[in-house]
Every structure is written in C-alpha cells, then in structure tokens.
Amino acid sequence: MKVSVIGTGYVGLVTGATLADLDNQVVCLDILEEKINMLNSGNSPIYEPGLEELLRKGLKNKNLVGSTEIEQNIRNSDITFICVGTPSDNNGNIDLSYIKSASSSIGRALRDKNGKHTVIVKSTVVPLTTEDVVLPNILKKSGWKRENLGIGMNPEFLREGSAIHDAQNPDRIVIGFADDVARKALKELYNPYKCKKLECSPRTAELIKYASNSFLATKISFVNEMANMSNVWGIDFQEVAEGMGLDSRISAEFLRAGAGFGGSCFPKDVKALAAAAKNSEVESLMLKATLEVNDIQPKIIVKMAEERLGVIKGKKIAILGLAFKPDTDDVRESRSEIVVRELMEKGASVVAHDPEGMANFKKIIDVKMAPTPELATEKADCAIIMTEWGLYKNLDLESLLERMNGNVLIDGRRALNAKKADEVGFDYKTIGLG
Ligand code: UGA
C-alpha cells in the first residue's frame, strides 16, 4: 500500500519504518527540513534502539523516504496516518492545534484527488476528536463526498526503548473505523501481524488508548500508596507486590513502587483524560488521585533525605538518574526534576549524573553535572538514585561509601540490594521498605 505519515516524531517514525518493513511504500512527512534531511541520510532524528537500522533498510530498498512536500505526497498515497504531537495546555487540556493543521493539509491535498483515500489518526487524542474534529475539517477543506473518505483511529501502544519490538510484536491492534473504507484499509495493512485485532468505533479506540495508559498509571500510584504504608508499618512492599502479582487478575507487571511515573505519555494522558471528563461534566476522582499520589512520591524522597541529614542547606547531594526511566535520554516529566528543584530551593549543593539524559536535563534546570557516578558522589553527604540504570544497580557500594562524606543513600527506585547496602554501612532508605 502507498502510505503517508504526517509527523516524524517518535510514533510517526516507528510507524513509518515498521510499515516500510512490511513492504509498503512509505513517505514520512514533516515541515521541519532538518529532520527530513537527517532521515533521508539514514540518521534517526530520535534515539530508539533498532530504529536507525530499520530506517536505513527502508531507504536502501526504496520502501521509505522522507519529504517536506506534504500535500503532494498525501495525494499520491492511499492512506495517511496522522502522527503529530498532542501536548497538554496549562490546564491539562489536550492541545489539538497540530491535529487540526494536519487535517487541514489532508483536506487541501485531497481537493485535487479523485477516487478514495483513508485517513487514520494514530496520535493519542481524547474521545470524539477523530469524528468531531478531524473528519469535518477534512470534508470542509477538501469538498469531498463522505463516501469516498475512509476515517479511522488506530492507537499506538509502544514503550520508549522497545518501540520497534513492540510495534513488530503487538499484543493487540485496535482498529477503530467510522466506515468500511477505513476498516478494509487497516485490515489489509495489518494483515501480516497475527495478533488479536479489535474492531471498534473511533471513539472507542480513542478511549482504549487513554484508559490503558491511565490504568497503568493508576496501578503505579496505587502500589506507591501501598508502599508508603509499608514504609511506616515495617513491611517490605516487594514481598507484598510478589503476593499480589501471583493473582493472574492483577498480574506481576507494573507493581514497582518508587518515585512515581514520568515520561511524555502517562502524566500528559491522565491529565488530558481528566480535563476531557471535566469538560463533559463527568467526575474523574481516580485520575485526580493518580496524579496527586504521583506528585507526592518525589516529595517523600526529599523528606527521607531531610530526616537523615537534619538540614538540607549546605549539604552536597548527588542525584543519580535524570531520565524518566532507564535506557532513554528522555527527561520529560521526570520525577528527578521535582527532587532536584526542591533540593536546590532548600539550599543543597546538587551534583547530578545520568548516562544519557544530562544534556536534555540541563535545558530544564541549570544543575551541576558530573561525567560519572563516581565523580557525582565524591564527598557527597547523601546520594539519591532516581532512575534504575544498570550502571547504578552495579555500583560498588564499598567504594561508594569510601568516596562519600556521609552515609545517607536514598533509593527512589529500589535499584539496590537493601540488605547489602545496610551491611556496607549505609543509612539506606527506599520507598516500600519499612
Ligand atoms: C507508556 C506505555 O507503557 C505504553 O504502552 C504507551 O504506548 C506509551 O506510554 C505511550 O502512550 O506512548 P512509556 O512512557 O515509554 O510507555 O514508559 P513505561 O515503560 O510505561 O514507564 C512509564 C513510567 O512509569 C516510568 O517513569 C517508569 O519508571 C514508571 N513505572 C513503570 C513505575 O514507576 N513502576 C512500574 O512498575 C512501571
């Protein structure tokens, strides 16, 4: 099939590269020339394991190309995926401006096209967006008759760091369609994948995406709340999680307690769904609680340090981990941001380290960085682990203690062996271990 993909961010590039790998003719579109130039020279504009190889493969066998000629390439394709960003505004509401401009481009492109065309929203959008915003806008701008246009919504369930693997080995594919043109196109495109394909309306597909992310975020906040209770009741929450996870209805996944969830999806999506519910006058108490617990967790980390150090002012504190999770340079909504800010406000001298995220973090907070965890912790009164990188899990605890000025070690991700840390002589504290 001839596929055009609008937006060469994370979702668009992975979608383009994996569809090209299934032998479709894919053109990735973006208004930013530098991104398209990078793509066409075989360099991925974002860091994602395996993506660059797949892009190069597509370019080499001519199944993939990047272009800034948006309307012409939409016209020349059979199906267009909208993969643009959907950020939150200051009130948590979804900002649909990129979605609106992408659908306007599609409408203008279709003015000079005959036959049929399918448009699929892949960006995460609140329920009714595909039917009430994208569809009318395309019809208005194109002057097309409804029956020639296919409209669908096909959400993305990729995790950063394993996006290619997730895209090529999906648990399920959600095929949201408003008409038979879109249904047929999506079924044909995804025919090579043998997983369960759920057919539904676009609004159902939209809510499946939000409900999935919000449920996972709620699961994390729930275990964090239980872990906070474990802190004061002398309970090891890891054992509680193991006991809970043995129930197949609960599952052992996403039961890791700690400093809370971050990233470009969970915080934004929970806020957007809560705001959409509010706009429709529906109470969303669970979502509100999920966000509130997530705001509390980094504060608990700071409190743990404060209780042990007595006073934060003037203390040297090493922050190990700035990325929102390991194996990424993404620092968006990272819990480290809250911890670093609060420690600096309280007068600590903060030195941070992260294997990949330092450059991005520096754009948010001008904090002192050290090139290695060893240098970050040199003469520190306290070290705080905020991201469970393998590098930190394998830290030599004896030499860490020798290097430090004090012995306070706060583990925001339960990355270390608590017993070992105690034996070495650390005043070790983690979330969920009373
Ligand atoms: C998440 C979802 O997992 C994907 O299914 C979804 O497609 C994606 O958002 C999206 O909407 O695009 P991602 O943001 O890459 O993927 O990150 P996750 O691996 O899910 O982790 C999110 C956050 O939760 C991280 O900060 C992580 O540290 C935290 N987390 C995760 C916990 O605190 N505890 C856990 O048990 C699991």
Tab-separated table of C-alpha atoms and ligand atoms in Angstrom:
chain	number	residue	atom	x	y	z
A	1	MET	CA	0.000	0.000	0.000
A	2	LYS	CA	1.099	3.595	-0.505
A	3	VAL	CA	1.311	5.136	2.945
A	4	SER	CA	1.947	8.730	4.000
A	5	VAL	CA	2.764	9.507	7.640
A	6	ILE	CA	2.419	13.062	8.958
A	7	GLY	CA	4.830	13.791	11.799
A	8	THR	CA	8.312	12.339	12.184
A	9	GLY	CA	8.334	12.166	15.968
A	10	TYR	CA	8.536	9.015	17.940
A	11	VAL	CA	5.219	7.483	16.820
A	12	GLY	CA	5.482	8.608	13.178
A	13	LEU	CA	8.999	7.307	12.619
A	14	VAL	CA	8.331	3.937	14.222
A	15	THR	CA	5.059	3.606	12.275
A	16	GLY	CA	6.768	4.598	9.006
A	17	ALA	CA	9.779	2.344	9.498
A	18	THR	CA	7.777	-0.738	10.505
A	19	LEU	CA	5.178	-0.318	7.728
A	20	ALA	CA	8.024	0.056	5.199
A	21	ASP	CA	9.477	-3.147	6.587
A	22	LEU	CA	6.169	-4.854	5.691
A	23	ASP	CA	6.826	-3.848	2.050
A	24	ASN	CA	4.563	-0.824	1.889
A	25	GLN	CA	5.678	2.314	0.038
A	26	VAL	CA	6.010	4.804	2.862
A	27	VAL	CA	6.681	8.528	2.816
A	28	CYS	CA	7.358	10.237	6.162
A	29	LEU	CA	6.289	13.882	6.155
A	30	ASP	CA	7.324	16.792	8.309
A	31	ILE	CA	7.538	20.567	7.982
A	32	LEU	CA	10.999	20.574	9.564
A	33	GLU	CA	13.532	20.269	6.771
A	34	GLU	CA	16.426	19.355	9.055
A	35	LYS	CA	14.536	16.330	10.407
A	36	ILE	CA	13.704	15.141	6.886
A	37	ASN	CA	17.311	15.665	5.753
A	38	MET	CA	18.535	13.610	8.699
A	39	LEU	CA	16.042	10.881	7.923
A	40	ASN	CA	16.953	10.766	4.220
A	41	SER	CA	20.622	10.492	5.077
A	42	GLY	CA	19.879	7.442	7.249
A	43	ASN	CA	20.137	9.120	10.646
A	44	SER	CA	17.277	8.846	13.086
A	45	PRO	CA	16.168	12.220	14.482
A	46	ILE	CA	15.332	10.439	17.776
A	47	TYR	CA	17.169	7.820	19.845
A	48	GLU	CA	15.369	4.481	19.802
A	49	PRO	CA	17.138	1.097	19.673
A	50	GLY	CA	16.829	-0.558	16.233
A	51	LEU	CA	15.077	2.406	14.612
A	52	GLU	CA	18.033	3.716	12.651
A	53	GLU	CA	18.773	0.258	11.192
A	54	LEU	CA	15.151	-0.095	10.096
A	55	LEU	CA	15.111	3.410	8.570
A	56	ARG	CA	18.309	2.628	6.637
A	57	LYS	CA	16.872	-0.660	5.421
A	58	GLY	CA	13.749	1.150	4.180
A	59	LEU	CA	15.776	3.862	2.449
A	60	LYS	CA	18.026	1.277	0.818
A	61	ASN	CA	15.244	-0.864	-0.610
A	62	LYS	CA	13.299	2.293	-1.545
A	63	ASN	CA	10.273	1.464	0.595
A	64	LEU	CA	10.844	4.578	2.688
A	65	VAL	CA	11.595	8.209	2.046
A	66	GLY	CA	11.204	11.469	3.939
A	67	SER	CA	9.737	14.632	2.439
A	68	THR	CA	8.585	18.159	3.290
A	69	GLU	CA	6.241	18.183	0.262
A	70	ILE	CA	3.258	17.367	2.409
A	71	GLU	CA	0.177	17.831	0.214
A	72	GLN	CA	1.622	16.265	-2.917
A	73	ASN	CA	2.709	13.141	-1.023
A	74	ILE	CA	-0.630	12.799	0.753
A	75	ARG	CA	-2.367	12.964	-2.630
A	76	ASN	CA	-0.097	10.266	-4.049
A	77	SER	CA	-0.788	7.819	-1.226
A	78	ASP	CA	-3.756	5.545	-0.421
A	79	ILE	CA	-3.703	6.010	3.328
A	80	THR	CA	-2.458	8.833	5.572
A	81	PHE	CA	-1.533	8.383	9.235
A	82	ILE	CA	-1.711	11.434	11.486
A	83	CYS	CA	1.142	11.054	13.994
A	84	VAL	CA	1.598	14.610	15.246
A	85	GLY	CA	2.065	15.633	18.873
A	86	THR	CA	-0.878	16.253	21.224
A	87	PRO	CA	0.625	18.226	24.131
A	88	SER	CA	-1.268	19.468	27.203
A	89	ASP	CA	-2.078	23.136	27.709
A	90	ASN	CA	-1.644	24.771	31.142
A	91	ASN	CA	-4.955	23.338	32.394
A	92	GLY	CA	-4.124	19.809	31.273
A	93	ASN	CA	-6.481	20.073	28.273
A	94	ILE	CA	-5.282	18.396	25.094
A	95	ASP	CA	-3.907	20.882	22.558
A	96	LEU	CA	-5.298	19.843	19.170
A	97	SER	CA	-3.598	22.539	17.073
A	98	TYR	CA	-1.213	20.090	15.319
A	99	ILE	CA	-4.091	17.667	14.700
A	100	LYS	CA	-6.143	20.485	13.175
A	101	SER	CA	-3.334	21.679	10.922
A	102	ALA	CA	-2.559	18.097	9.784
A	103	SER	CA	-6.222	17.510	8.910
A	104	SER	CA	-6.338	20.843	7.069
A	105	SER	CA	-3.291	19.785	4.999
A	106	ILE	CA	-5.011	16.494	4.203
A	107	GLY	CA	-8.189	18.333	3.176
A	108	ARG	CA	-6.265	20.685	0.888
A	109	ALA	CA	-4.307	17.767	-0.605
A	110	LEU	CA	-7.485	15.835	-1.400
A	111	ARG	CA	-9.084	18.740	-3.279
A	112	ASP	CA	-7.230	17.637	-6.419
A	113	LYS	CA	-7.601	13.901	-5.911
A	114	ASN	CA	-10.174	11.535	-7.360
A	115	GLY	CA	-11.084	8.106	-6.020
A	116	LYS	CA	-10.826	7.050	-2.390
A	117	HIS	CA	-8.473	7.955	0.437
A	118	THR	CA	-8.168	6.799	4.036
A	119	VAL	CA	-7.088	8.933	6.979
A	120	ILE	CA	-6.101	7.299	10.262
A	121	VAL	CA	-5.451	9.161	13.494
A	122	LYS	CA	-2.600	7.495	15.382
A	123	SER	CA	-1.808	10.373	17.724
A	124	THR	CA	-3.312	9.992	21.189
A	125	VAL	CA	-6.484	12.108	21.124
A	126	VAL	CA	-9.415	12.448	23.517
A	127	PRO	CA	-12.669	10.657	22.572
A	128	LEU	CA	-14.657	12.179	19.719
A	129	THR	CA	-11.664	14.036	18.196
A	130	THR	CA	-11.488	11.833	15.082
A	131	GLU	CA	-15.219	12.052	14.389
A	132	ASP	CA	-15.903	15.634	15.519
A	133	VAL	CA	-12.681	17.466	14.642
A	134	VAL	CA	-10.652	15.568	12.029
A	135	LEU	CA	-13.484	14.279	9.809
A	136	PRO	CA	-15.449	17.561	9.436
A	137	ASN	CA	-12.258	19.530	8.863
A	138	ILE	CA	-11.109	17.234	6.044
A	139	LEU	CA	-14.554	17.240	4.418
A	140	LYS	CA	-14.757	21.026	4.638
A	141	LYS	CA	-11.279	21.685	3.229
A	142	SER	CA	-11.450	19.024	0.503
A	143	GLY	CA	-15.042	19.449	-0.638
A	144	TRP	CA	-15.165	15.628	-0.811
A	145	LYS	CA	-18.272	13.468	-0.525
A	146	ARG	CA	-18.284	11.471	2.728
A	147	GLU	CA	-18.476	8.076	0.964
A	148	ASN	CA	-15.072	8.478	-0.706
A	149	LEU	CA	-13.261	9.122	2.521
A	150	GLY	CA	-12.128	6.464	4.974
A	151	ILE	CA	-11.750	7.651	8.578
A	152	GLY	CA	-10.259	5.628	11.400
A	153	MET	CA	-8.398	5.717	14.684
A	154	ASN	CA	-5.594	3.270	15.390
A	155	PRO	CA	-3.824	3.948	18.700
A	156	GLU	CA	-0.221	3.239	19.496
A	157	PHE	CA	0.951	1.111	22.426
A	158	LEU	CA	4.724	1.457	22.087
A	159	ARG	CA	7.082	1.876	25.014
A	160	GLU	CA	10.111	4.095	24.630
A	161	GLY	CA	13.229	1.966	24.463
A	162	SER	CA	11.439	-1.064	22.997
A	163	ALA	CA	9.254	0.661	20.399
A	164	ILE	CA	10.404	-1.357	17.373
A	165	HIS	CA	9.999	-4.642	19.205
A	166	ASP	CA	6.566	-3.559	20.492
A	167	ALA	CA	5.437	-2.426	17.014
A	168	GLN	CA	6.563	-5.665	15.391
A	169	ASN	CA	5.208	-7.933	18.139
A	170	PRO	CA	1.950	-6.293	19.183
A	171	ASP	CA	-0.305	-7.786	21.913
A	172	ARG	CA	-3.279	-6.366	20.064
A	173	ILE	CA	-4.110	-3.958	17.265
A	174	VAL	CA	-7.083	-1.674	17.768
A	175	ILE	CA	-8.847	-0.929	14.506
A	176	GLY	CA	-11.195	1.983	15.070
A	177	PHE	CA	-13.179	2.782	11.939
A	178	ALA	CA	-16.028	5.091	11.002
A	179	ASP	CA	-16.678	3.411	7.630
A	180	ASP	CA	-15.836	0.397	5.536
A	181	VAL	CA	-13.140	2.176	3.515
A	182	ALA	CA	-11.025	2.662	6.654
A	183	ARG	CA	-11.821	-0.793	8.039
A	184	LYS	CA	-10.682	-2.540	4.841
A	185	ALA	CA	-7.519	-0.423	4.550
A	186	LEU	CA	-6.427	-1.079	8.150
A	187	LYS	CA	-7.206	-4.790	7.951
A	188	GLU	CA	-5.126	-5.112	4.783
A	189	LEU	CA	-2.237	-3.103	6.203
A	190	TYR	CA	-2.066	-5.095	9.437
A	191	ASN	CA	-2.775	-8.472	7.846
A	192	PRO	CA	0.863	-9.643	8.331
A	193	TYR	CA	0.516	-9.300	12.131
A	194	LYS	CA	-1.259	-12.304	13.575
A	195	CYS	CA	-2.249	-10.888	16.987
A	196	LYS	CA	-5.817	-10.154	18.121
A	197	LYS	CA	-7.343	-7.303	16.140
A	198	LEU	CA	-10.103	-5.468	17.902
A	199	GLU	CA	-12.579	-3.697	15.639
A	200	CYS	CA	-14.499	-0.796	17.125
A	201	SER	CA	-15.628	2.788	16.596
A	202	PRO	CA	-13.022	5.591	16.500
A	203	ARG	CA	-14.233	6.978	19.843
A	204	THR	CA	-13.860	3.536	21.446
A	205	ALA	CA	-10.325	3.255	20.052
A	206	GLU	CA	-9.538	6.708	21.433
A	207	LEU	CA	-10.720	5.737	24.908
A	208	ILE	CA	-8.945	2.348	24.789
A	209	LYS	CA	-5.657	4.224	24.477
A	210	TYR	CA	-6.389	6.663	27.318
A	211	ALA	CA	-7.941	4.004	29.526
A	212	SER	CA	-4.897	1.731	29.050
A	213	ASN	CA	-2.364	4.429	29.920
A	214	SER	CA	-4.480	5.773	32.776
A	215	PHE	CA	-4.999	2.288	34.187
A	216	LEU	CA	-1.250	1.595	34.145
A	217	ALA	CA	-0.553	4.986	35.743
A	218	THR	CA	-3.227	4.276	38.365
A	219	LYS	CA	-1.678	0.889	39.040
A	220	ILE	CA	1.659	2.609	39.751
A	221	SER	CA	0.073	5.232	42.022
A	222	PHE	CA	-1.859	2.508	43.803
A	223	VAL	CA	1.271	0.461	44.545
A	224	ASN	CA	3.061	3.642	45.583
A	225	GLU	CA	0.326	4.346	48.110
A	226	MET	CA	0.626	0.793	49.472
A	227	ALA	CA	4.424	1.142	49.562
A	228	ASN	CA	4.125	4.402	51.522
A	229	MET	CA	2.090	2.484	54.123
A	230	SER	CA	4.706	-0.285	54.115
A	231	ASN	CA	7.346	2.368	54.950
A	232	VAL	CA	5.772	3.019	58.336
A	233	TRP	CA	4.476	-0.460	59.147
A	234	GLY	CA	7.752	-2.358	58.882
A	235	ILE	CA	6.696	-4.195	55.735
A	236	ASP	CA	8.730	-4.965	52.615
A	237	PHE	CA	6.440	-3.906	49.764
A	238	GLN	CA	8.392	-6.035	47.280
A	239	GLU	CA	7.032	-9.103	49.065
A	240	VAL	CA	3.543	-7.595	49.014
A	241	ALA	CA	3.870	-6.963	45.260
A	242	GLU	CA	5.016	-10.538	44.738
A	243	GLY	CA	1.986	-11.800	46.617
A	244	MET	CA	-0.345	-9.545	44.657
A	245	GLY	CA	1.256	-10.372	41.308
A	246	LEU	CA	0.598	-14.091	41.731
A	247	ASP	CA	-3.085	-13.364	41.167
A	248	SER	CA	-3.453	-13.582	37.389
A	249	ARG	CA	-6.198	-10.949	37.508
A	250	ILE	CA	-3.698	-8.460	38.919
A	251	SER	CA	-0.524	-9.645	37.050
A	252	ALA	CA	3.033	-9.111	38.238
A	253	GLU	CA	3.696	-6.246	35.788
A	254	PHE	CA	3.743	-2.586	36.816
A	255	LEU	CA	3.922	-3.267	40.531
A	256	ARG	CA	7.253	-1.495	41.092
A	257	ALA	CA	6.874	1.164	43.762
A	258	GLY	CA	9.104	4.228	43.877
A	259	ALA	CA	9.446	7.861	42.923
A	260	GLY	CA	6.438	7.769	40.549
A	261	PHE	CA	5.793	7.744	36.815
A	262	GLY	CA	7.100	10.237	34.268
A	263	GLY	CA	7.654	10.446	30.535
A	264	SER	CA	5.841	12.049	27.653
A	265	CYS	CA	2.715	9.873	27.940
A	266	PHE	CA	1.370	8.897	31.361
A	267	PRO	CA	1.295	12.342	33.047
A	268	LYS	CA	0.005	14.088	29.907
A	269	ASP	CA	-2.597	11.451	29.097
A	270	VAL	CA	-4.028	11.188	32.616
A	271	LYS	CA	-4.319	14.992	32.749
A	272	ALA	CA	-5.928	15.171	29.287
A	273	LEU	CA	-8.487	12.471	30.103
A	274	ALA	CA	-9.330	14.150	33.433
A	275	ALA	CA	-9.731	17.506	31.671
A	276	ALA	CA	-11.889	15.954	28.922
A	277	ALA	CA	-14.100	14.299	31.559
A	278	LYS	CA	-14.440	17.619	33.399
A	279	ASN	CA	-15.409	19.397	30.170
A	280	SER	CA	-18.148	16.794	29.746
A	281	GLU	CA	-19.172	17.243	33.396
A	282	VAL	CA	-18.100	13.759	34.467
A	283	GLU	CA	-16.293	13.260	37.804
A	284	SER	CA	-12.888	11.553	37.488
A	285	LEU	CA	-11.807	11.003	41.083
A	286	MET	CA	-9.498	8.097	40.263
A	287	LEU	CA	-7.492	10.107	37.737
A	288	LYS	CA	-7.179	13.009	40.151
A	289	ALA	CA	-5.909	10.685	42.889
A	290	THR	CA	-3.475	9.029	40.472
A	291	LEU	CA	-1.877	12.402	39.717
A	292	GLU	CA	-1.874	13.505	43.354
A	293	VAL	CA	-0.066	10.363	44.531
A	294	ASN	CA	2.436	10.822	41.717
A	295	ASP	CA	3.160	14.360	42.922
A	296	ILE	CA	3.684	13.152	46.491
A	297	GLN	CA	6.320	10.488	45.693
A	298	PRO	CA	9.268	12.793	44.842
A	299	LYS	CA	8.467	14.854	47.931
A	300	ILE	CA	8.741	11.694	50.043
A	301	ILE	CA	12.220	11.163	48.613
A	302	VAL	CA	13.270	14.680	49.649
A	303	LYS	CA	11.731	14.142	53.098
A	304	MET	CA	13.680	10.892	53.523
A	305	ALA	CA	16.917	12.784	52.814
A	306	GLU	CA	15.946	15.645	55.096
A	307	GLU	CA	15.099	13.328	58.012
A	308	ARG	CA	18.516	11.735	57.771
A	309	LEU	CA	20.598	14.826	57.077
A	310	GLY	CA	18.791	17.013	59.612
A	311	VAL	CA	19.086	20.049	57.418
A	312	ILE	CA	19.438	20.170	53.627
A	313	LYS	CA	21.016	23.620	53.380
A	314	GLY	CA	24.698	23.441	52.528
A	315	LYS	CA	24.714	19.655	52.047
A	316	LYS	CA	26.187	18.086	48.934
A	317	ILE	CA	23.625	15.765	47.394
A	318	ALA	CA	24.340	13.511	44.409
A	319	ILE	CA	21.392	12.694	42.130
A	320	LEU	CA	21.905	9.513	40.147
A	321	GLY	CA	19.407	9.361	37.289
A	322	LEU	CA	17.634	12.138	35.411
A	323	ALA	CA	15.853	10.224	32.613
A	324	PHE	CA	12.219	9.271	33.382
A	325	LYS	CA	13.197	5.599	33.058
A	326	PRO	CA	16.378	3.676	32.174
A	327	ASP	CA	17.695	3.271	28.613
A	328	THR	CA	16.386	6.587	27.327
A	329	ASP	CA	17.627	10.185	27.183
A	330	ASP	CA	14.055	11.421	27.670
A	331	VAL	CA	13.714	13.591	30.782
A	332	ARG	CA	10.176	14.824	30.177
A	333	GLU	CA	8.098	14.835	33.389
A	334	SER	CA	10.959	13.026	35.085
A	335	ARG	CA	10.487	12.807	38.860
A	336	SER	CA	14.135	13.892	39.179
A	337	GLU	CA	13.114	17.379	38.075
A	338	ILE	CA	10.901	17.803	41.153
A	339	VAL	CA	13.527	16.366	43.511
A	340	VAL	CA	16.382	18.476	42.102
A	341	ARG	CA	14.304	21.650	42.173
A	342	GLU	CA	13.185	21.106	45.758
A	343	LEU	CA	16.685	20.262	46.990
A	344	MET	CA	18.117	23.344	45.290
A	345	GLU	CA	15.365	25.509	46.771
A	346	LYS	CA	16.258	24.160	50.205
A	347	GLY	CA	19.862	25.217	49.652
A	348	ALA	CA	21.551	21.902	48.806
A	349	SER	CA	24.555	21.777	46.514
A	350	VAL	CA	23.275	19.278	43.943
A	351	VAL	CA	25.517	17.340	41.546
A	352	ALA	CA	23.704	15.124	39.050
A	353	HIS	CA	24.619	12.287	36.721
A	354	ASP	CA	22.751	10.302	34.077
A	355	PRO	CA	24.257	8.089	31.357
A	356	GLU	CA	22.071	9.626	28.595
A	357	GLY	CA	19.825	12.351	29.977
A	358	MET	CA	22.219	15.093	31.151
A	359	ALA	CA	22.082	17.298	28.039
A	360	ASN	CA	18.272	17.270	27.964
A	361	PHE	CA	18.005	17.869	31.705
A	362	LYS	CA	20.359	20.840	31.509
A	363	LYS	CA	17.798	22.530	29.247
A	364	ILE	CA	15.245	22.366	32.090
A	365	ILE	CA	17.386	23.071	35.176
A	366	ASP	CA	20.863	24.525	35.283
A	367	VAL	CA	22.226	21.993	37.762
A	368	LYS	CA	25.852	20.943	38.144
A	369	MET	CA	26.556	17.694	36.263
A	370	ALA	CA	29.333	15.149	36.748
A	371	PRO	CA	30.544	12.921	33.894
A	372	THR	CA	30.493	9.741	36.022
A	373	PRO	CA	28.542	8.485	39.055
A	374	GLU	CA	31.881	8.281	40.886
A	375	LEU	CA	32.558	11.994	40.406
A	376	ALA	CA	28.960	12.911	41.240
A	377	THR	CA	29.150	11.134	44.589
A	378	GLU	CA	32.653	12.351	45.536
A	379	LYS	CA	32.428	13.857	49.052
A	380	ALA	CA	28.601	13.806	48.905
A	381	ASP	CA	26.658	13.863	52.160
A	382	CYS	CA	23.847	11.942	50.518
A	383	ALA	CA	23.261	10.063	47.259
A	384	ILE	CA	19.785	9.612	45.747
A	385	ILE	CA	19.055	7.080	42.996
A	386	MET	CA	16.217	8.370	40.806
A	387	THR	CA	16.473	6.091	37.730
A	388	GLU	CA	17.238	2.369	37.889
A	389	TRP	CA	20.029	2.340	35.264
A	390	GLY	CA	22.096	-0.894	35.185
A	391	LEU	CA	25.148	1.274	35.880
A	392	TYR	CA	23.766	2.259	39.273
A	393	LYS	CA	22.487	-1.207	40.121
A	394	ASN	CA	26.074	-2.436	39.704
A	395	LEU	CA	27.696	0.316	41.765
A	396	ASP	CA	30.428	-0.930	44.060
A	397	LEU	CA	28.869	0.021	47.393
A	398	GLU	CA	32.082	-0.214	49.477
A	399	SER	CA	33.935	2.280	47.303
A	400	LEU	CA	30.819	4.464	47.041
A	401	LEU	CA	30.764	4.759	50.843
A	402	GLU	CA	34.505	5.489	50.937
A	403	ARG	CA	34.116	8.258	48.380
A	404	MET	CA	31.223	9.919	50.135
A	405	ASN	CA	31.370	12.325	53.025
A	406	GLY	CA	28.278	10.883	54.663
A	407	ASN	CA	26.460	7.559	54.529
A	408	VAL	CA	22.922	8.533	53.515
A	409	LEU	CA	21.739	6.584	50.498
A	410	ILE	CA	18.150	7.065	49.251
A	411	ASP	CA	16.983	4.643	46.604
A	412	GLY	CA	13.988	6.106	44.750
A	413	ARG	CA	13.642	3.031	42.512
A	414	ARG	CA	14.614	0.100	44.760
A	415	ALA	CA	17.573	-0.409	42.417
A	416	LEU	CA	19.979	-1.726	45.051
A	417	ASN	CA	20.052	-4.683	47.393
A	418	ALA	CA	18.806	-3.178	50.651
A	419	LYS	CA	20.477	-5.789	52.862
A	420	LYS	CA	23.852	-5.303	51.174
A	421	ALA	CA	23.601	-1.513	51.491
A	422	ASP	CA	22.879	-1.853	55.231
A	423	GLU	CA	25.762	-4.307	55.717
A	424	VAL	CA	28.210	-1.982	53.958
A	425	GLY	CA	27.274	0.716	56.470
A	426	PHE	CA	24.885	2.943	54.564
A	427	ASP	CA	21.940	4.666	56.175
A	428	TYR	CA	19.846	3.231	53.350
A	429	LYS	CA	16.226	4.155	52.750
A	430	THR	CA	13.923	3.230	49.895
A	431	ILE	CA	10.204	3.543	49.201
A	432	GLY	CA	8.296	0.461	50.348
A	433	LEU	CA	10.720	-0.958	52.896
A	434	GLY	CA	9.769	-0.224	56.478
B	1	UGA	C1	3.905	4.131	28.120
B	1	UGA	C2	3.090	2.825	27.978
B	1	UGA	O1	3.720	1.780	28.739
B	1	UGA	C3	2.981	2.408	26.507
B	1	UGA	O2	2.151	1.252	26.410
B	1	UGA	C4	2.344	3.561	25.704
B	1	UGA	O3	2.259	3.247	24.319
B	1	UGA	C5	3.216	4.803	25.858
B	1	UGA	O4	3.297	5.143	27.280
B	1	UGA	C6	2.569	5.909	25.052
B	1	UGA	O5	1.448	6.308	25.367
B	1	UGA	O6	3.139	6.287	24.014
B	1	UGA	P1	6.495	4.762	28.214
B	1	UGA	O7	6.042	6.167	28.503
B	1	UGA	O8	7.570	4.517	27.218
B	1	UGA	O9	5.233	3.872	27.715
B	1	UGA	O10	7.004	4.227	29.617
B	1	UGA	P2	6.766	2.996	30.612
B	1	UGA	O11	7.820	1.995	30.395
B	1	UGA	O12	5.363	2.541	30.579
B	1	UGA	O13	7.056	3.735	32.018
B	1	UGA	C7	6.334	4.898	32.402
B	1	UGA	C8	6.752	5.364	33.788
B	1	UGA	O14	6.229	4.505	34.785
B	1	UGA	C9	8.259	5.425	34.046
B	1	UGA	O15	8.577	6.629	34.710
B	1	UGA	C10	8.524	4.227	34.945
B	1	UGA	O16	9.630	4.442	35.819
B	1	UGA	C11	7.236	4.154	35.741
B	1	UGA	N1	6.920	2.803	36.275
B	1	UGA	C12	6.672	1.765	35.451
B	1	UGA	C13	6.876	2.621	37.663
B	1	UGA	O17	7.101	3.562	38.459
B	1	UGA	N2	6.574	1.384	38.143
B	1	UGA	C14	6.306	0.334	37.347
B	1	UGA	O18	6.028	-0.772	37.852
B	1	UGA	C15	6.365	0.524	35.955
